[in-house]
Amino acid sequence: MIRIFLALLLLTGLTAPAAAQQALYMPRDIQQAYAKGTRSPDGKPGPKYWQNRARYDITVTAAPPARDIRGRETITYFNNSPDTLRQVVLRLIMNIHRPGVSRDGDASPDYLTTGLVIDTLAVAGQTRPLPPNLGLGTIQGVRLPKPLAPRDSVKFAIAWHYPISVESGREGMIDPTSYFLAYFYPRIAVYDDYAGWDRIPFVDSKEFYNDFNDYTLRVKAPANFIVWATGTLQNPDQVLQKAAAKRLKQSLTSDKVIRVATAADLAKKSITAQQPMNTWVWTAKDISDVTVGLSDHYVWDAASVVVDAKTKRRASMQAAYADSTVGFRESVKHGQYALGWFSNPKNWPGVAYPFPKMTAFQGFADMEYPMMVNDSPQRDPVFAQFVQDHEIAHTWFPFYMGINESRYAYMDEGWATTFELLIGRSERGAAAEELYKQFRVNRWINDPSTAQDLPIITPSYELRAGYGNNAYGKPSLSYFALKDMLGDNLFKQCLHAFMDRWHGKHPIPWDYFNSFSNTAGQDLTWFFNNWFFTNHYIDLAVAPVTGTTVTVQNIGGFAVPFDVAVEYTDGTKATLHQSPAVWQANQRQATITLPKAAKSVTLQGGIFMDATPNDNTWAQR
């Protein structure tokens, strides 16, 4: 028991004051990656860094209102690791709908299905027998007929089918003739340098981790069903009638929103080619997933926006929605603004949108996918824009960099939450901060339960009650605190260096910590220990003021910025900003020297809401 207790002290940083200077805790599997040279202490990929990839050729058929989804695919898997692989691990995410499968929440009858059935499986040209227990969960090991050597590849051929669920979450039936297909195809799990095969089961509440792959996607759908998907449509002239194809092409260079398909067009059946089944072909390279939406009654808006001022490159912004959904009618305009704002070097993240297109599809998920978002209808147009901004922000985290969301959700949700406020300030001013406080911070700071104060570094797949706050609000506040301490210019320099170093790769938290310290030219260990490896929360208190000395106690422990609002005895007032650096020497107490005697002092945290605000004010008696 003593040994376990000491380990917990080390993990949570409760050995103060010595803990303030300790090195960052690093799990043994992560230590091994650094020892092997795949990751570097300066925050860059190591000289021996590697990652595997695959090439997918997928054909999927959907014919609503029939619920049967059928597909076949070939996967060419490339082993770039130094290891000889004797098996691969498949992810069968549609099995989350099977009765009895492990999941974090309850499931209604409309959510449950028979799951994904593998009809045939061939590896390296050899048909593999399918034992009765194959593919009942969301992960499945497959033994290779011969070991896969480093720098070699192996080819899989898989045929499969599943019934789409009536209840739609991240995927499923939106209405009887509108479907959203996500995670629908068997895929090879990530094999990486620190954990080997990713065997974390999908339990519905947590998210994903994928390699960067190349895709050819063919979607077969009946006439009059429009298909939207990840990637670039290769055959618009074959699947669209001439006028519709022309409008789509015009939208790719238009600032003005073009109605590619209206309700009247759909009623006249004047959008898709009138073959019994149309095959829509999409391609995408160096991307982590593909997703499909289809409907016979969703209208289609499209426009474009410049996302790279230097090259004048444009990205298409499209929306697919029921004509009666008022909240979606501004979706393309909001998306144009978001893509342009996020891409502008003057803004955040200030990195050009990396893809040719973004599509907002009306569903129920409020979820991001490469080049697509699935958002629910909102009565409040402001909140609709807020949700869409957040999901589009995920382009950079986790898709620009291959974040392991299953383990480190705060590396993508925390950043998207940060960007949502930064763009929100440009859209709504102070109202954006109030929304952030109420939606992202308020519930956490007013919930004293143990689960809400677990360290952010806790693996996301181990969390249930504390998952939301550890993934969204708390890490976002840490990024804002670091931004305040470093200043916008240095913080952006650090952010861009981290993103550039790990674009198209798989960063982990220690790469983030090391990269920021390296680029900033200062050891930020104390800050990262404080925010990521402790059970801290936000709770400041001002002690009685003595003369011109203000003592602020950090009861909660987090190194937060704050303002000291002072009214002096001569009637003048001032606001003195304190960055998180004020806590570096002593994380439990800070002293501020005023230029003259104070009549009253109030601590103001802004978005850094205080658990007990009643002790944030002192007044002379």
Coordinates of C-alpha atoms in Angstrom, one line a residue:
M1 CA 0.0 0.0 0.0
I2 CA 2.8 2.4 0.8
R3 CA 4.4 1.8 -2.6
I4 CA 1.1 2.5 -4.4
F5 CA 0.6 5.7 -2.3
L6 CA 4.0 7.0 -3.2
A7 CA 3.3 6.3 -6.9
L8 CA 0.1 8.3 -6.7
L9 CA 1.9 11.2 -5.0
L10 CA 4.3 11.3 -7.9
L11 CA 1.6 11.1 -10.5
T12 CA -0.6 13.8 -9.0
G13 CA 2.2 16.2 -8.0
L14 CA 1.1 16.2 -4.3
T15 CA 4.7 16.1 -3.0
A16 CA 4.9 20.0 -2.8
P17 CA 7.0 22.0 -2.7
A18 CA 9.6 19.7 -4.3
A19 CA 7.0 18.6 -6.9
A20 CA 7.1 22.0 -8.5
Q21 CA 10.6 21.1 -9.9
Q22 CA 10.1 17.4 -10.6
A23 CA 10.4 16.1 -14.2
L24 CA 7.1 15.3 -15.9
Y25 CA 5.8 11.8 -15.1
M26 CA 6.3 9.5 -18.1
P27 CA 4.7 6.0 -18.3
R28 CA 7.1 3.2 -19.0
D29 CA 5.7 2.5 -22.5
I30 CA 6.3 6.2 -23.5
Q31 CA 9.8 6.0 -22.0
Q32 CA 10.6 3.1 -24.3
A33 CA 9.6 5.1 -27.3
Y34 CA 12.0 7.8 -26.4
A35 CA 14.7 5.2 -25.7
K36 CA 14.2 3.7 -29.1
G37 CA 14.6 7.1 -30.8
T38 CA 11.1 7.4 -32.3
R39 CA 10.4 10.5 -30.2
S40 CA 12.8 13.2 -29.3
P41 CA 13.2 15.2 -26.0
D42 CA 13.1 18.4 -28.0
G43 CA 9.5 17.7 -29.1
K44 CA 10.3 16.6 -32.6
P45 CA 9.7 13.2 -34.1
G46 CA 12.8 11.2 -33.3
P47 CA 15.3 10.1 -36.0
K48 CA 13.8 6.6 -35.9
Y49 CA 10.2 7.7 -36.0
W50 CA 7.8 5.6 -38.2
Q51 CA 4.2 5.0 -38.8
N52 CA 2.2 2.6 -40.8
R53 CA -0.4 3.4 -43.5
A54 CA -2.8 1.7 -45.8
R55 CA -4.6 2.2 -49.2
Y56 CA -8.3 1.5 -49.1
D57 CA -10.6 0.8 -52.1
I58 CA -14.1 0.7 -50.8
T59 CA -17.5 0.1 -52.5
V60 CA -20.6 0.6 -50.4
T61 CA -24.2 0.3 -51.4
A62 CA -27.2 1.9 -49.7
A63 CA -30.7 2.1 -51.0
P64 CA -33.0 3.7 -48.4
P65 CA -35.5 3.0 -47.0
A66 CA -33.9 -0.5 -47.0
R67 CA -31.7 -0.6 -44.0
D68 CA -29.2 -3.1 -45.4
I69 CA -25.8 -1.6 -46.0
R70 CA -23.4 -3.7 -48.1
G71 CA -19.8 -3.2 -48.9
R72 CA -16.6 -4.7 -50.2
E73 CA -13.1 -3.4 -49.9
T74 CA -9.5 -4.1 -50.6
I75 CA -6.9 -2.9 -48.1
T76 CA -3.2 -2.7 -48.9
Y77 CA -1.4 -2.4 -45.6
F78 CA 2.2 -1.1 -45.5
N79 CA 4.4 -2.1 -42.5
N80 CA 6.9 0.8 -42.0
S81 CA 7.7 -0.3 -38.5
P82 CA 11.0 -2.2 -37.6
D83 CA 8.8 -5.0 -36.3
T84 CA 7.7 -8.2 -38.0
L85 CA 4.0 -8.5 -37.7
R86 CA 2.3 -11.9 -37.3
Q87 CA -1.2 -10.5 -37.1
V88 CA -3.2 -7.4 -37.7
V89 CA -6.0 -6.0 -35.6
L90 CA -9.3 -5.0 -37.3
R91 CA -11.6 -2.4 -36.0
L92 CA -15.3 -3.3 -36.5
I93 CA -16.9 -0.2 -35.1
M94 CA -20.4 -1.0 -36.3
N95 CA -20.5 -3.8 -33.7
I96 CA -21.1 -1.1 -31.1
H97 CA -24.8 -1.7 -32.0
R98 CA -24.7 -5.4 -31.0
P99 CA -26.6 -6.4 -27.9
G100 CA -24.2 -7.2 -25.1
V101 CA -21.1 -5.4 -26.5
S102 CA -19.2 -3.3 -24.1
R103 CA -20.4 0.3 -24.1
D104 CA -20.4 3.2 -21.6
G105 CA -24.1 3.9 -21.7
D106 CA -27.5 2.3 -22.2
A107 CA -28.8 1.4 -25.6
S108 CA -32.4 1.7 -26.8
P109 CA -34.0 -1.0 -29.0
D110 CA -33.7 1.4 -32.0
Y111 CA -30.0 1.7 -31.4
L112 CA -29.4 -2.1 -31.3
T113 CA -28.8 -4.2 -34.5
T114 CA -27.1 -7.4 -35.4
G115 CA -23.9 -5.5 -36.0
L116 CA -21.4 -6.0 -38.8
V117 CA -21.1 -9.3 -40.5
I118 CA -18.0 -10.2 -42.4
D119 CA -19.1 -12.3 -45.4
T120 CA -15.7 -13.1 -46.8
L121 CA -12.1 -12.4 -45.7
A122 CA -9.0 -13.0 -47.8
V123 CA -5.5 -12.2 -46.7
A124 CA -2.7 -12.2 -49.3
G125 CA -5.0 -14.0 -51.7
Q126 CA -5.8 -16.7 -49.2
T127 CA -9.4 -17.0 -48.0
R128 CA -9.4 -17.1 -44.2
P129 CA -12.0 -19.3 -42.4
L130 CA -14.4 -17.3 -40.2
P131 CA -14.8 -18.9 -36.8
P132 CA -18.2 -18.5 -35.1
N133 CA -16.8 -15.9 -32.6
L134 CA -15.0 -13.7 -35.2
G135 CA -16.0 -10.1 -35.2
L136 CA -18.4 -10.0 -32.3
G137 CA -16.8 -7.0 -30.7
T138 CA -15.3 -3.7 -32.0
I139 CA -11.8 -5.1 -32.3
Q140 CA -10.7 -8.4 -33.8
G141 CA -7.2 -9.9 -34.3
V142 CA -6.5 -11.6 -37.7
R143 CA -3.6 -14.0 -38.0
L144 CA -1.5 -13.5 -41.1
P145 CA -0.7 -16.5 -43.3
K146 CA 2.9 -15.5 -43.2
P147 CA 4.7 -12.8 -41.0
L148 CA 4.7 -9.3 -42.5
A149 CA 8.3 -8.1 -42.5
P150 CA 9.4 -4.5 -42.1
R151 CA 9.0 -2.4 -45.3
D152 CA 6.7 -5.1 -46.8
S153 CA 2.9 -5.0 -47.4
V154 CA 0.0 -7.3 -47.4
K155 CA -3.4 -7.1 -49.1
F156 CA -6.8 -7.8 -47.6
A157 CA -10.1 -8.4 -49.4
I158 CA -13.2 -8.1 -47.3
A159 CA -17.0 -8.3 -48.0
W160 CA -19.4 -7.3 -45.3
H161 CA -22.8 -6.0 -44.5
Y162 CA -24.8 -4.5 -41.6
P163 CA -28.2 -3.0 -40.9
I164 CA -28.1 0.7 -40.3
S165 CA -29.5 1.6 -36.8
V166 CA -32.9 3.4 -36.6
E167 CA -31.6 5.6 -33.9
S168 CA -28.8 7.9 -35.1
G169 CA -25.9 9.1 -33.0
R170 CA -22.5 9.6 -34.6
E171 CA -24.0 7.6 -37.5
G172 CA -27.2 5.9 -38.5
M173 CA -30.6 6.7 -40.0
I174 CA -31.5 10.4 -39.9
D175 CA -35.0 9.8 -41.3
P176 CA -36.3 6.9 -43.5
T177 CA -34.6 8.2 -46.6
S178 CA -31.6 10.1 -45.2
Y179 CA -28.6 8.1 -43.9
F180 CA -25.3 9.1 -42.4
L181 CA -22.6 6.4 -42.7
A182 CA -19.6 6.8 -40.5
Y183 CA -17.1 4.1 -39.3
F184 CA -19.0 1.8 -41.5
Y185 CA -16.1 -0.2 -43.0
P186 CA -13.7 -2.7 -41.4
R187 CA -10.4 -1.0 -40.9
I188 CA -6.9 -1.9 -39.7
A189 CA -6.2 -0.5 -36.3
V190 CA -3.2 1.7 -35.6
Y191 CA 0.1 0.0 -34.8
D192 CA 2.4 2.6 -33.3
D193 CA 5.7 3.1 -31.6
Y194 CA 4.5 3.3 -28.0
A195 CA 1.6 0.9 -27.6
G196 CA 1.9 -1.5 -30.5
W197 CA -1.5 -2.5 -31.7
D198 CA -4.3 -0.2 -30.6
R199 CA -6.7 -2.6 -28.9
I200 CA -8.8 -0.1 -26.9
P201 CA -12.4 -1.1 -27.7
F202 CA -14.8 1.5 -28.9
V203 CA -17.4 2.0 -26.2
D204 CA -19.4 4.8 -27.8
S205 CA -18.5 7.6 -25.4
K206 CA -14.9 7.9 -26.5
E207 CA -13.6 8.7 -29.9
F208 CA -11.0 7.5 -32.4
Y209 CA -7.4 6.9 -33.5
N210 CA -6.6 6.2 -37.2
D211 CA -3.6 6.1 -39.5
F212 CA -3.2 8.5 -42.5
N213 CA -4.4 6.5 -45.5
D214 CA -5.3 6.9 -49.2
Y215 CA -8.9 6.2 -50.1
T216 CA -11.0 5.5 -53.2
L217 CA -14.6 5.4 -52.2
R218 CA -17.5 4.3 -54.4
V219 CA -21.0 4.9 -53.1
K220 CA -23.9 3.2 -55.0
A221 CA -27.2 4.8 -54.4
P222 CA -30.5 4.9 -56.3
A223 CA -31.5 7.7 -58.7
N224 CA -32.6 10.9 -57.0
F225 CA -30.4 10.3 -53.9
I226 CA -27.7 12.9 -53.6
V227 CA -24.5 11.6 -51.9
W228 CA -22.0 13.7 -50.0
A229 CA -18.7 12.3 -48.7
T230 CA -15.2 12.9 -47.6
G231 CA -12.9 13.5 -50.6
T232 CA -13.1 15.0 -54.1
L233 CA -16.0 13.8 -56.3
Q234 CA -14.4 12.3 -59.4
N235 CA -17.4 11.9 -61.6
P236 CA -19.9 14.8 -61.2
D237 CA -20.9 14.7 -64.8
Q238 CA -21.8 11.1 -64.6
V239 CA -23.9 11.2 -61.4
L240 CA -25.4 14.7 -61.8
Q241 CA -27.6 16.2 -64.5
K242 CA -25.9 18.9 -66.6
A243 CA -27.4 21.9 -64.9
A244 CA -26.7 20.6 -61.4
A245 CA -23.1 19.7 -62.3
K246 CA -22.6 23.2 -63.7
R247 CA -23.9 24.8 -60.5
L248 CA -21.6 22.6 -58.4
K249 CA -18.7 23.6 -60.5
Q250 CA -19.6 27.3 -60.2
S251 CA -19.7 27.0 -56.5
L252 CA -16.1 26.0 -56.2
T253 CA -15.0 29.5 -57.1
S254 CA -17.9 31.5 -55.8
D255 CA -18.1 33.7 -52.7
K256 CA -21.8 33.8 -53.1
V257 CA -23.9 30.8 -51.9
I258 CA -25.2 28.8 -54.8
R259 CA -28.3 26.6 -54.4
V260 CA -27.0 23.4 -56.1
A261 CA -30.2 21.5 -55.4
T262 CA -33.5 23.1 -54.2
A263 CA -36.6 21.5 -53.0
A264 CA -38.2 22.3 -56.3
D265 CA -35.3 20.7 -58.2
L266 CA -35.7 17.6 -56.1
A267 CA -39.4 17.4 -56.8
K268 CA -38.7 17.6 -60.5
K269 CA -36.1 14.9 -60.2
S270 CA -33.7 17.2 -62.0
I271 CA -30.5 16.7 -59.9
T272 CA -29.1 13.2 -60.2
A273 CA -28.6 11.0 -63.3
Q274 CA -31.7 8.9 -63.8
Q275 CA -30.0 5.5 -63.8
P276 CA -31.5 2.9 -61.4
M277 CA -28.3 3.1 -59.4
N278 CA -25.6 5.8 -59.6
T279 CA -22.1 5.2 -58.5
W280 CA -20.5 8.2 -56.9
V281 CA -16.7 8.1 -56.8
W282 CA -14.6 10.0 -54.3
T283 CA -10.8 10.1 -53.6
A284 CA -8.8 11.4 -50.7
K285 CA -5.2 11.0 -49.8
D286 CA -3.3 11.2 -46.5
I287 CA -6.5 11.3 -44.5
S288 CA -7.6 9.4 -41.5
D289 CA -11.2 8.4 -42.4
V290 CA -14.0 8.7 -44.9
T291 CA -17.7 9.4 -44.2
V292 CA -20.9 9.4 -46.3
G293 CA -24.3 11.1 -46.1
L294 CA -27.1 10.5 -48.6
S295 CA -30.7 11.7 -48.9
D296 CA -33.5 12.0 -51.5
H297 CA -34.9 15.2 -50.1
Y298 CA -32.0 17.2 -48.5
V299 CA -31.3 20.5 -50.3
W300 CA -27.7 21.3 -51.3
D301 CA -26.0 24.7 -50.8
A302 CA -22.4 25.5 -51.8
A303 CA -19.9 28.3 -52.0
S304 CA -16.2 28.6 -51.5
V305 CA -13.6 30.7 -49.6
V306 CA -9.9 31.5 -49.9
V307 CA -8.1 29.5 -47.2
D308 CA -4.5 30.3 -48.3
A309 CA -3.9 33.9 -49.2
K310 CA -0.5 33.2 -50.6
T311 CA -1.6 30.7 -53.1
K312 CA -5.2 31.9 -53.5
R313 CA -6.3 28.3 -52.8
R314 CA -10.0 28.0 -52.2
A315 CA -11.9 25.4 -50.2
S316 CA -15.5 24.4 -51.0
M317 CA -18.1 24.8 -48.2
Q318 CA -21.3 22.8 -48.7
A319 CA -24.4 22.1 -46.7
A320 CA -27.0 19.3 -46.9
Y321 CA -30.2 19.6 -45.0
A322 CA -33.9 19.4 -44.9
D323 CA -35.4 22.5 -46.6
S324 CA -37.6 23.1 -43.5
T325 CA -34.6 23.4 -41.2
V326 CA -34.2 27.1 -40.8
G327 CA -31.0 26.9 -38.7
F328 CA -29.1 25.3 -41.6
R329 CA -29.9 28.0 -44.1
E330 CA -26.9 30.0 -43.0
S331 CA -24.6 27.0 -42.6
V332 CA -22.5 27.7 -45.7
K333 CA -22.1 31.4 -44.8
H334 CA -21.0 30.4 -41.3
G335 CA -18.7 27.7 -42.7
Q336 CA -17.1 30.2 -45.1
Y337 CA -16.4 32.5 -42.2
A338 CA -15.0 29.7 -40.0
L339 CA -12.7 28.2 -42.7
G340 CA -11.4 31.7 -43.6
W341 CA -11.0 32.8 -40.0
F342 CA -9.2 29.7 -38.8
S343 CA -6.9 29.7 -41.8
N344 CA -5.9 33.4 -41.5
P345 CA -2.4 33.7 -40.1
K346 CA -3.6 36.6 -37.9
N347 CA -6.1 34.3 -36.2
W348 CA -6.1 30.9 -34.5
P349 CA -4.7 28.4 -35.3
G350 CA -3.6 30.5 -38.2
V351 CA -2.8 27.4 -40.4
A352 CA -4.5 27.1 -43.8
Y353 CA -7.4 24.7 -44.0
P354 CA -5.7 21.6 -45.4
F355 CA -8.5 20.0 -47.4
P356 CA -10.4 20.9 -50.6
K357 CA -13.9 20.8 -49.1
M358 CA -16.0 20.9 -45.9
T359 CA -19.6 19.7 -45.8
A360 CA -22.1 20.3 -43.0
F361 CA -24.7 17.5 -43.0
Q362 CA -27.9 17.7 -40.9
G363 CA -28.0 14.9 -38.4
F364 CA -28.0 14.4 -34.7
A365 CA -24.4 13.9 -33.8
D366 CA -22.7 17.3 -33.4
M367 CA -19.6 15.4 -34.5
E368 CA -16.6 16.0 -36.7
Y369 CA -15.2 13.8 -39.5
P370 CA -12.5 14.6 -42.1
M371 CA -14.1 17.1 -44.5
M372 CA -17.5 16.7 -42.9
V373 CA -19.5 17.6 -39.8
N374 CA -22.8 16.1 -38.7
D375 CA -24.7 18.7 -36.7
S376 CA -28.2 18.6 -35.2
P377 CA -30.8 21.3 -35.9
Q378 CA -30.7 24.2 -33.5
R379 CA -33.5 26.7 -32.7
D380 CA -30.9 29.3 -31.7
P381 CA -28.9 30.4 -34.8
V382 CA -26.1 31.6 -32.6
F383 CA -25.7 28.2 -30.9
A384 CA -25.9 26.6 -34.3
Q385 CA -22.9 28.6 -35.5
F386 CA -21.1 27.8 -32.2
V387 CA -21.6 24.1 -32.7
Q388 CA -20.5 24.2 -36.3
D389 CA -17.4 26.3 -35.5
H390 CA -16.4 23.7 -32.9
E391 CA -16.7 20.8 -35.2
I392 CA -14.9 22.5 -38.1
A393 CA -12.1 23.5 -35.6
H394 CA -11.4 19.7 -35.3
T395 CA -9.9 19.8 -38.7
W396 CA -6.6 20.8 -37.1
F397 CA -7.0 18.7 -34.0
P398 CA -7.3 15.7 -34.5
F399 CA -7.2 15.5 -38.4
Y400 CA -4.2 17.7 -39.3
M401 CA -2.3 15.7 -36.8
G402 CA -3.2 12.1 -36.0
I403 CA -4.3 12.5 -32.4
N404 CA -5.1 9.4 -30.4
E405 CA -8.5 10.6 -29.2
S406 CA -9.1 7.3 -27.3
R407 CA -6.2 8.0 -24.9
Y408 CA -5.7 11.7 -25.1
A409 CA -9.0 13.4 -25.8
Y410 CA -7.8 16.7 -24.4
M411 CA -5.3 16.9 -27.3
D412 CA -8.2 17.4 -29.7
E413 CA -11.3 18.4 -27.8
G414 CA -9.4 20.8 -25.6
W415 CA -8.0 22.6 -28.7
A416 CA -11.3 22.7 -30.5
T417 CA -12.9 24.2 -27.4
T418 CA -10.1 26.8 -27.3
F419 CA -10.6 27.7 -31.0
E420 CA -14.4 27.9 -30.5
L421 CA -14.0 30.7 -28.0
L422 CA -11.3 32.5 -30.1
I423 CA -13.5 32.6 -33.2
G424 CA -16.5 33.2 -31.0
R425 CA -15.0 36.5 -29.8
S426 CA -14.8 37.7 -33.3
E427 CA -18.4 36.7 -34.0
R428 CA -20.2 37.7 -30.7
G429 CA -17.7 39.6 -28.6
A430 CA -18.2 39.3 -24.8
A431 CA -21.2 37.0 -25.3
A432 CA -18.8 34.3 -26.5
E433 CA -16.9 34.4 -23.2
E434 CA -20.2 34.1 -21.3
L435 CA -21.2 31.1 -23.4
Y436 CA -17.8 29.5 -22.8
K437 CA -18.0 30.0 -19.1
Q438 CA -21.5 28.6 -18.8
F439 CA -21.1 25.8 -21.3
R440 CA -17.5 24.7 -20.6
V441 CA -16.5 25.8 -17.1
N442 CA -19.5 26.4 -14.8
R443 CA -20.5 22.8 -14.3
W444 CA -17.0 21.6 -13.6
I445 CA -16.0 24.4 -11.2
N446 CA -19.2 23.9 -9.2
D447 CA -18.9 20.1 -9.0
P448 CA -16.6 19.1 -6.1
S449 CA -16.8 15.4 -6.8
T450 CA -13.6 13.4 -7.0
A451 CA -14.0 12.4 -10.6
Q452 CA -14.0 16.0 -11.8
D453 CA -10.6 16.7 -10.3
L454 CA -8.7 13.7 -11.7
P455 CA -5.5 14.8 -13.5
I456 CA -6.0 15.8 -17.2
I457 CA -3.2 13.3 -18.1
T458 CA -5.4 10.4 -17.0
P459 CA -6.0 8.2 -20.0
S460 CA -9.3 9.2 -21.5
Y461 CA -10.5 5.6 -21.9
E462 CA -10.2 5.2 -18.2
L463 CA -12.7 8.0 -17.5
R464 CA -16.5 8.0 -17.3
A465 CA -17.9 10.7 -15.0
G466 CA -14.9 13.0 -15.4
Y467 CA -14.4 12.5 -19.1
G468 CA -16.2 15.6 -20.4
N469 CA -14.4 18.1 -18.2
N470 CA -11.0 16.4 -18.7
A471 CA -11.5 16.4 -22.5
Y472 CA -13.0 19.9 -23.0
G473 CA -13.0 22.6 -20.4
K474 CA -10.0 21.9 -18.2
P475 CA -7.4 21.4 -21.0
S476 CA -8.8 24.4 -22.9
L477 CA -8.3 26.6 -19.8
S478 CA -4.7 25.3 -19.6
Y479 CA -4.1 26.4 -23.2
F480 CA -5.5 29.8 -22.5
A481 CA -3.4 30.1 -19.4
L482 CA -0.2 29.2 -21.3
K483 CA -1.2 31.7 -24.1
D484 CA -1.6 34.4 -21.4
M485 CA 1.8 33.6 -19.9
L486 CA 3.8 33.3 -23.1
G487 CA 2.0 36.1 -24.9
D488 CA 0.2 35.7 -28.3
N489 CA 3.3 35.9 -30.5
L490 CA 5.4 33.3 -28.7
F491 CA 2.4 31.1 -28.0
K492 CA 1.5 31.1 -31.7
Q493 CA 5.2 30.4 -32.6
C494 CA 5.1 27.4 -30.3
L495 CA 1.7 26.2 -31.6
H496 CA 2.8 26.4 -35.2
A497 CA 6.1 24.6 -34.5
F498 CA 4.2 21.8 -32.8
M499 CA 1.7 21.5 -35.6
D500 CA 4.4 21.6 -38.3
R501 CA 6.5 19.0 -36.6
W502 CA 3.6 16.6 -36.1
H503 CA 1.5 17.3 -39.2
G504 CA 0.4 13.9 -40.6
K505 CA 2.0 12.1 -37.7
H506 CA 0.9 10.8 -34.2
P507 CA 1.8 13.2 -31.4
I508 CA 1.3 12.4 -27.7
P509 CA 1.1 14.7 -24.8
W510 CA 4.9 14.6 -24.1
D511 CA 5.5 15.7 -27.6
Y512 CA 3.3 18.7 -26.9
F513 CA 5.0 19.5 -23.6
N514 CA 8.6 19.1 -25.1
S515 CA 7.9 21.0 -28.3
F516 CA 6.4 24.0 -26.5
S517 CA 9.4 24.2 -24.1
N518 CA 11.8 23.8 -26.9
T519 CA 10.3 26.4 -29.1
A520 CA 9.6 28.9 -26.2
G521 CA 13.3 28.6 -25.2
Q522 CA 12.2 28.0 -21.6
D523 CA 11.5 25.0 -19.3
L524 CA 7.8 24.9 -19.0
T525 CA 7.9 21.7 -16.9
W526 CA 6.5 23.4 -13.8
F527 CA 3.5 24.7 -15.8
F528 CA 2.7 21.3 -17.4
N529 CA 3.1 19.5 -14.1
N530 CA 0.7 22.0 -12.5
W531 CA -2.0 21.7 -15.1
F532 CA -1.8 18.1 -16.4
F533 CA -0.5 16.0 -13.5
T534 CA -2.4 17.2 -10.5
N535 CA -5.8 17.1 -8.9
H536 CA -6.0 20.9 -8.9
Y537 CA -8.9 23.2 -9.5
I538 CA -9.4 27.0 -9.6
D539 CA -9.8 28.7 -6.2
L540 CA -8.0 31.9 -5.3
A541 CA -8.4 34.0 -2.2
V542 CA -7.1 37.4 -1.3
A543 CA -5.7 37.7 2.2
P544 CA -6.0 40.9 4.3
V545 CA -3.9 43.6 2.6
T546 CA -1.0 45.0 4.6
G547 CA 0.1 48.4 3.5
T548 CA 0.9 48.1 -0.2
T549 CA 1.3 44.3 -0.2
V550 CA -1.5 42.0 -1.6
T551 CA -1.1 38.3 -0.8
V552 CA -3.1 35.9 -3.0
Q553 CA -3.6 32.3 -1.9
N554 CA -3.9 29.6 -4.5
I555 CA -6.2 27.2 -2.6
G556 CA -7.2 25.2 -5.7
G557 CA -3.7 25.0 -7.1
F558 CA -4.0 25.7 -10.8
A559 CA -1.6 28.3 -12.2
V560 CA -4.2 30.7 -13.6
P561 CA -3.9 34.3 -14.7
F562 CA -6.0 36.8 -12.9
D563 CA -6.6 40.6 -12.6
V564 CA -6.2 42.5 -9.4
A565 CA -8.8 45.3 -9.4
V566 CA -7.7 47.9 -6.9
E567 CA -9.3 51.0 -5.5
Y568 CA -6.7 53.1 -3.8
T569 CA -7.3 55.2 -0.7
D570 CA -7.0 58.4 -2.8
G571 CA -10.0 57.3 -4.9
T572 CA -8.1 56.2 -8.0
K573 CA -8.6 52.8 -9.5
A574 CA -6.4 50.4 -11.5
T575 CA -6.4 46.8 -12.8
L576 CA -3.2 44.9 -12.5
H577 CA -2.9 41.8 -14.7
Q578 CA -1.0 38.8 -13.3
S579 CA 0.0 36.0 -15.7
P580 CA 0.4 32.4 -14.5
A581 CA 4.1 33.1 -14.2
V582 CA 3.3 34.6 -10.8
W583 CA 2.9 31.1 -9.5
Q584 CA 6.2 29.6 -10.7
A585 CA 8.2 30.3 -7.6
N586 CA 5.4 29.3 -5.2
Q587 CA 2.3 27.6 -6.6
R588 CA 0.3 28.2 -3.4
Q589 CA 0.9 31.9 -2.7
A590 CA 1.8 35.0 -4.7
T591 CA 2.6 38.5 -3.5
I592 CA 1.7 41.6 -5.5
T593 CA 3.2 45.0 -4.5
L594 CA 1.0 48.0 -5.1
P595 CA 2.3 51.5 -5.8
K596 CA 0.2 53.0 -3.0
A597 CA -2.2 52.0 -0.2
A598 CA -5.4 50.2 -1.2
K599 CA -8.9 50.8 0.0
S600 CA -10.3 47.6 -1.7
V601 CA -9.0 44.7 -3.8
T602 CA -10.9 42.3 -5.9
L603 CA -9.6 39.3 -7.8
Q604 CA -11.1 38.8 -11.3
G605 CA -10.6 35.6 -13.2
G606 CA -12.7 36.0 -16.3
I607 CA -13.1 32.6 -18.0
F608 CA -11.1 31.1 -15.1
M609 CA -14.1 30.8 -12.8
D610 CA -13.4 30.5 -9.1
A611 CA -14.9 27.7 -7.0
T612 CA -15.5 30.1 -4.1
P613 CA -15.7 33.7 -5.4
N614 CA -16.8 35.0 -2.0
D615 CA -13.2 35.2 -0.8
N616 CA -11.9 37.1 -3.8
T617 CA -12.6 40.6 -2.3
W618 CA -10.9 42.5 0.5
A619 CA -12.1 45.9 1.7
Q620 CA -10.6 48.3 4.2
R621 CA -12.6 48.6 7.4

